Amino acid sequence: MKKFLVLLKKEIRELITPQMIIPIVVMVVIFSLIGNLMSKEAKKMQTPQDINLIDQDQSQTSQEIIKILEAGNFKITILENGKIEEIMKNKPDRETLPLIIIPAGLEKGLNKFEAQKIAIYRRVKSFSLLSSIKSGNLDRVVALINENLSNQLISKNLKNANPQFLKYPVVSSEFVLIGANVANIGLSQLMGAMQSQTAFIPIILFIVIIMAAQMVAAAVAAEKENKTFETLLSSPIGRKTIVLAKLVGSGIVALLFAAFYMFGFRSYIQGITGGNGAPKNPALIEALNKLGLNFGSGDYILLGISLFLAILCALAIAIILGILAEDVKGVQTVITPLMVMIMIPYFLTLFFDINTLSPVLKYLVYAIPFSHPFLASQNILTHNYLPVILGIVYELVIFIIFVIIASKIFSSDKVLTIKLSFKKKKLFNR
Amino acid sequence: MTKALIVNNLKKKYKEVEALKGISFEVGEGEIFGLVGPNGAGKSTALKIIATILSPTSGSVTVFDYDIKKDAAKIREIISYLPEEAGAYKNLSGIAYLKFMAAIFTDDTEKQKEYLEFAIKIADLRSRLKDKAKTYSKGMTRKLLIARTVMSKPKLIILDEPTSGLDVINAYEIRNIIRDLAKQGMSVLLSSHNMLEIEFLSQRIGIIHEGKIHVTGTPAELKKEYQANNLEEVFVKLNS
C-alpha cells in the first residue's frame, strides 16, 4: 500500500504541470467571460429598445400604434417626415435606425378592411446569434400592433364580441406524462427547461472521459519513451500496483479538472440563463415536481457511479493503447478509436432518443461502455432505473476485463515489445 | 563460492528474429563482467532478461541462487538496472526523483534517508539536484541515474551502455564510479559496444555477436589467445 501511494503521488505530480493547468485555467476564464458577456447582452436586451418612427399618417390610429409600442417596451423617437434616402444620408445610424414608417392612409385603409404595410428598416452588421436575437426582438413590433389593433377592430365592429374568443376559439391544454406522473405543461416549455438544466452534463462527460484517456495513454507512452518504464518494471514493485497507480492517478486528476470545467460551465450557464439554470416560473416548477423531473441525492450518486466507471473503463482501455504507442507523439493516433467510441454516444444522445434507433444501432450504442453515463442522466430523470443499474454492472464488467488485460500485458514482454506499426509492408519479398 | 549470476544456454526469440541463440556465462561476487559486442548483438536483450523485464524463450538464469522464472520478485529486490539512454521523470526535480526511487526500494524511512544520502554523494550534482530533470544535460541525467541505480547498494548492478553518448569527462567520471562500487563488493554486469571501455573496467568479458557469446575470459587472456593488442583486434580476428 505504501508503494502504491508513493507511485500515486509521483503520477499526480507528473500529470499536474503548468502546461496542463494553464490551458484549463484559460478555458475556465474564457467560459466565465463569455457567460458574463452573454449576461450583459441579455440585460441590455431587457431594457427598452430604441426605435425611430416616421408617422406619415398623422391619424388617431397612428397615435394608438405609438402608444402600443411604448407599452410594449420600445422607446420611440419621432423623426420628421421626408425622403428616406435623405434622412439616412444626413444623419448617423444611431439617430435613424431602426426605423419604422407608418404610411399615409393607414387608418383609412384599415377602416376599409384593407391590410396595411408598415415599413421597417434595420442595418445588418453581423450574422451572430445575438444580432439575430436583437432582430427577432424588432419583429415583435408588427405582432404587437396586430394583436392590439385586431382587438380594437373587433370591439369596434362587433358589439359585445370577445376579441380573444374570436381570434382563438380553441386553445390547447397540454399534458405531459412521465411514467405514472402527469402534469399540465407544454412539451416545448418542458423541453426548454430540461435542456437548460441538463445541457452541460453530456459536455462535461465528454470532456472528462477524453481528457482522462489522453492523460493515462500519454503517461504510459512517456514512460516508454524515457525508458523510466524499464526502471520501474525491474524495481521491487508489483506490476498490478503500477497499473493501478496510473489508473487512479489519472482518474483523480481528470476528476479535478472536471470540477474546474464544471465551475467554468456553471458561470457560462449562469450568464446565459441569468441564474443557475433552474427554472423560476412557479407553474413550471410545480409541473417539474409533479413529473418528478428533479435530481435527488440518490440520483446524483447513481449518475456519479456511472460516470466514474466510464472514466475507469476509458482509463483501462487507454492504458493499453498507451502501450501500443511508440512515443508521446504517437498517443493521439492510438487513442483515436477510443475518442470515436466516446463521440458516438455523445452525439447520438444529443440528437436522438436511443430507444427509437434501429436495433443494430441501439445495441451498438449499448455495447459502448461510455454510452451509459450519457443514457443514465436521461433515464434517471424519467425514473427508468433498470437500464441505469444494468449499465453500471456492464461498465464494471468491462472495466474488470480491461484491467485484467492491462495487468497481463504489464506482466509480459508485450509491455515493451508490442507497438502499432504504420510502416508499409514490402510489396515483394527479396 | 556463490555466483552472483549464472546464465545457461539462454535463448530469446522475437517472432521470427532469434536475438539470443543460447548464451552462457557467469559473474562472480564483486566482479565486473563486461558483455561486449556491436549494436544489435543481443546485449540489451540479455540484460533485460536478467533484469526480469523480458522473459526467456528457453534456458536458465539464476541471480544469487534465485531462478528468474520462479523468483522474479525476489531478484528485483537485490538487483538494479540502468537501461541504455534512459531518462528521469521530466517534471520531477533530481532530488524528488531520488526520493521517489528510494521509497520504491524500501518502506523503511531510515533506510530511505541512507539511500538518499548515498545517491546525492554519487550524483554529485549539488544545487542542481533541486532543478527539474528536464533541465539536465545528458551527462547530468546519466549521473543521476547511476546514483539511482546504486543507491540501494544492490547485490547485482546491471548497466546497459552506461557511458553511451557522453563526453570524455562525464564518461571518465562514470567509469570511476563503477570501479568504486565494485570495490565496495557489488557485482556489476555491464554492456557496451565500446571495447576499450570494457577492457578498462571489466575483470572478465564475454564477446557477443549475432546472439552468441563467442568467447569469455579476462582481457589479458583473450589478447594473449588471439595475439592482439586490444579487444577490438580480438573481436576483428574472431569474426574474420
PDB file of N, CA, C and O in Angstrom, chain A residues 266-289:
ATOM      1  N   ARG A 266     -20.637  26.407 -15.261  1.00  0.00           N
ATOM      2  CA  ARG A 266     -21.669  26.975 -14.396  1.00  0.00           C
ATOM      3  C   ARG A 266     -21.731  28.491 -14.607  1.00  0.00           C
ATOM      4  O   ARG A 266     -22.811  29.054 -14.758  1.00  0.00           O
ATOM      5  N   SER A 267     -20.552  29.102 -14.656  1.00  0.00           N
ATOM      6  CA  SER A 267     -20.505  30.554 -14.886  1.00  0.00           C
ATOM      7  C   SER A 267     -21.124  30.876 -16.241  1.00  0.00           C
ATOM      8  O   SER A 267     -21.844  31.860 -16.396  1.00  0.00           O
ATOM      9  N   TYR A 268     -20.827  30.026 -17.217  1.00  0.00           N
ATOM     10  CA  TYR A 268     -21.326  30.219 -18.578  1.00  0.00           C
ATOM     11  C   TYR A 268     -22.857  30.104 -18.600  1.00  0.00           C
ATOM     12  O   TYR A 268     -23.554  30.962 -19.132  1.00  0.00           O
ATOM     13  N   ILE A 269     -23.359  29.027 -17.969  1.00  0.00           N
ATOM     14  CA  ILE A 269     -24.813  28.793 -17.943  1.00  0.00           C
ATOM     15  C   ILE A 269     -25.507  29.914 -17.162  1.00  0.00           C
ATOM     16  O   ILE A 269     -26.552  30.409 -17.566  1.00  0.00           O
ATOM     17  N   GLN A 270     -24.877  30.326 -16.048  1.00  0.00           N
ATOM     18  CA  GLN A 270     -25.453  31.415 -15.250  1.00  0.00           C
ATOM     19  C   GLN A 270     -25.562  32.671 -16.096  1.00  0.00           C
ATOM     20  O   GLN A 270     -26.535  33.407 -16.009  1.00  0.00           O
ATOM     21  N   GLY A 271     -24.547  32.900 -16.916  1.00  0.00           N
ATOM     22  CA  GLY A 271     -24.540  34.068 -17.788  1.00  0.00           C
ATOM     23  C   GLY A 271     -25.677  34.020 -18.788  1.00  0.00           C
ATOM     24  O   GLY A 271     -26.354  35.014 -19.032  1.00  0.00           O
ATOM     25  N   ILE A 272     -25.914  32.822 -19.349  1.00  0.00           N
ATOM     26  CA  ILE A 272     -26.953  32.688 -20.381  1.00  0.00           C
ATOM     27  C   ILE A 272     -28.349  32.782 -19.770  1.00  0.00           C
ATOM     28  O   ILE A 272     -29.224  33.462 -20.277  1.00  0.00           O
ATOM     29  N   THR A 273     -28.525  32.053 -18.637  1.00  0.00           N
ATOM     30  CA  THR A 273     -29.874  31.954 -18.079  1.00  0.00           C
ATOM     31  C   THR A 273     -30.159  33.017 -17.037  1.00  0.00           C
ATOM     32  O   THR A 273     -31.297  33.190 -16.630  1.00  0.00           O
ATOM     33  N   GLY A 274     -29.107  33.692 -16.587  1.00  0.00           N
ATOM     34  CA  GLY A 274     -29.294  34.697 -15.529  1.00  0.00           C
ATOM     35  C   GLY A 274     -29.494  34.040 -14.186  1.00  0.00           C
ATOM     36  O   GLY A 274     -29.963  34.630 -13.233  1.00  0.00           O
ATOM     37  N   GLY A 275     -29.180  32.760 -14.080  1.00  0.00           N
ATOM     38  CA  GLY A 275     -29.284  32.045 -12.807  1.00  0.00           C
ATOM     39  C   GLY A 275     -28.491  30.778 -12.923  1.00  0.00           C
ATOM     40  O   GLY A 275     -27.596  30.689 -13.757  1.00  0.00           O
ATOM     41  N   ASN A 276     -28.816  29.773 -12.126  1.00  0.00           N
ATOM     42  CA  ASN A 276     -28.042  28.535 -12.221  1.00  0.00           C
ATOM     43  C   ASN A 276     -28.692  27.542 -13.170  1.00  0.00           C
ATOM     44  O   ASN A 276     -28.388  26.367 -13.153  1.00  0.00           O
ATOM     45  N   GLY A 277     -29.602  28.042 -14.003  1.00  0.00           N
ATOM     46  CA  GLY A 277     -30.257  27.152 -14.962  1.00  0.00           C
ATOM     47  C   GLY A 277     -31.562  26.593 -14.428  1.00  0.00           C
ATOM     48  O   GLY A 277     -32.347  26.030 -15.164  1.00  0.00           O
ATOM     49  N   ALA A 278     -31.790  26.769 -13.122  1.00  0.00           N
ATOM     50  CA  ALA A 278     -33.015  26.247 -12.522  1.00  0.00           C
ATOM     51  C   ALA A 278     -34.178  27.161 -12.902  1.00  0.00           C
ATOM     52  O   ALA A 278     -34.020  28.379 -12.955  1.00  0.00           O
ATOM     53  N   PRO A 279     -35.359  26.575 -13.192  1.00  0.00           N
ATOM     54  CA  PRO A 279     -36.490  27.402 -13.618  1.00  0.00           C
ATOM     55  C   PRO A 279     -37.002  28.295 -12.486  1.00  0.00           C
ATOM     56  O   PRO A 279     -36.890  27.955 -11.317  1.00  0.00           O
ATOM     57  N   LYS A 280     -37.579  29.457 -12.865  1.00  0.00           N
ATOM     58  CA  LYS A 280     -38.084  30.387 -11.843  1.00  0.00           C
ATOM     59  C   LYS A 280     -39.615  30.486 -11.887  1.00  0.00           C
ATOM     60  O   LYS A 280     -40.225  30.940 -10.945  1.00  0.00           O
ATOM     61  N   ASN A 281     -40.181  30.070 -13.031  1.00  0.00           N
ATOM     62  CA  ASN A 281     -41.629  30.128 -13.199  1.00  0.00           C
ATOM     63  C   ASN A 281     -42.300  29.122 -12.244  1.00  0.00           C
ATOM     64  O   ASN A 281     -42.056  27.919 -12.334  1.00  0.00           O
ATOM     65  N   PRO A 282     -43.192  29.614 -11.311  1.00  0.00           N
ATOM     66  CA  PRO A 282     -43.791  28.699 -10.317  1.00  0.00           C
ATOM     67  C   PRO A 282     -44.580  27.558 -10.959  1.00  0.00           C
ATOM     68  O   PRO A 282     -44.537  26.424 -10.467  1.00  0.00           O
ATOM     69  N   ALA A 283     -45.312  27.867 -12.069  1.00  0.00           N
ATOM     70  CA  ALA A 283     -46.111  26.824 -12.733  1.00  0.00           C
ATOM     71  C   ALA A 283     -45.199  25.725 -13.282  1.00  0.00           C
ATOM     72  O   ALA A 283     -45.505  24.526 -13.193  1.00  0.00           O
ATOM     73  N   LEU A 284     -44.047  26.161 -13.807  1.00  0.00           N
ATOM     74  CA  LEU A 284     -43.088  25.204 -14.368  1.00  0.00           C
ATOM     75  C   LEU A 284     -42.462  24.357 -13.252  1.00  0.00           C
ATOM     76  O   LEU A 284     -42.342  23.129 -13.381  1.00  0.00           O
ATOM     77  N   ILE A 285     -42.119  25.014 -12.148  1.00  0.00           N
ATOM     78  CA  ILE A 285     -41.525  24.279 -11.013  1.00  0.00           C
ATOM     79  C   ILE A 285     -42.506  23.220 -10.517  1.00  0.00           C
ATOM     80  O   ILE A 285     -42.134  22.078 -10.265  1.00  0.00           O
ATOM     81  N   GLU A 286     -43.814  23.625 -10.444  1.00  0.00           N
ATOM     82  CA  GLU A 286     -44.834  22.692  -9.957  1.00  0.00           C
ATOM     83  C   GLU A 286     -44.939  21.490 -10.899  1.00  0.00           C
ATOM     84  O   GLU A 286     -45.006  20.345 -10.466  1.00  0.00           O
ATOM     85  N   ALA A 287     -44.918  21.790 -12.227  1.00  0.00           N
ATOM     86  CA  ALA A 287     -45.024  20.715 -13.216  1.00  0.00           C
ATOM     87  C   ALA A 287     -43.828  19.767 -13.123  1.00  0.00           C
ATOM     88  O   ALA A 287     -43.984  18.539 -13.169  1.00  0.00           O
ATOM     89  N   LEU A 288     -42.629  20.344 -12.949  1.00  0.00           N
ATOM     90  CA  LEU A 288     -41.419  19.510 -12.857  1.00  0.00           C
ATOM     91  C   LEU A 288     -41.489  18.625 -11.622  1.00  0.00           C
ATOM     92  O   LEU A 288     -41.119  17.449 -11.659  1.00  0.00           O
ATOM     93  N   ASN A 289     -41.996  19.190 -10.514  1.00  0.00           N
ATOM     94  CA  ASN A 289     -42.126  18.395  -9.284  1.00  0.00           C
ATOM     95  C   ASN A 289     -43.135  17.271  -9.477  1.00  0.00           C
ATOM     96  O   ASN A 289     -42.907  16.146  -9.041  1.00  0.00           O
TER      97      ASN A 289
END
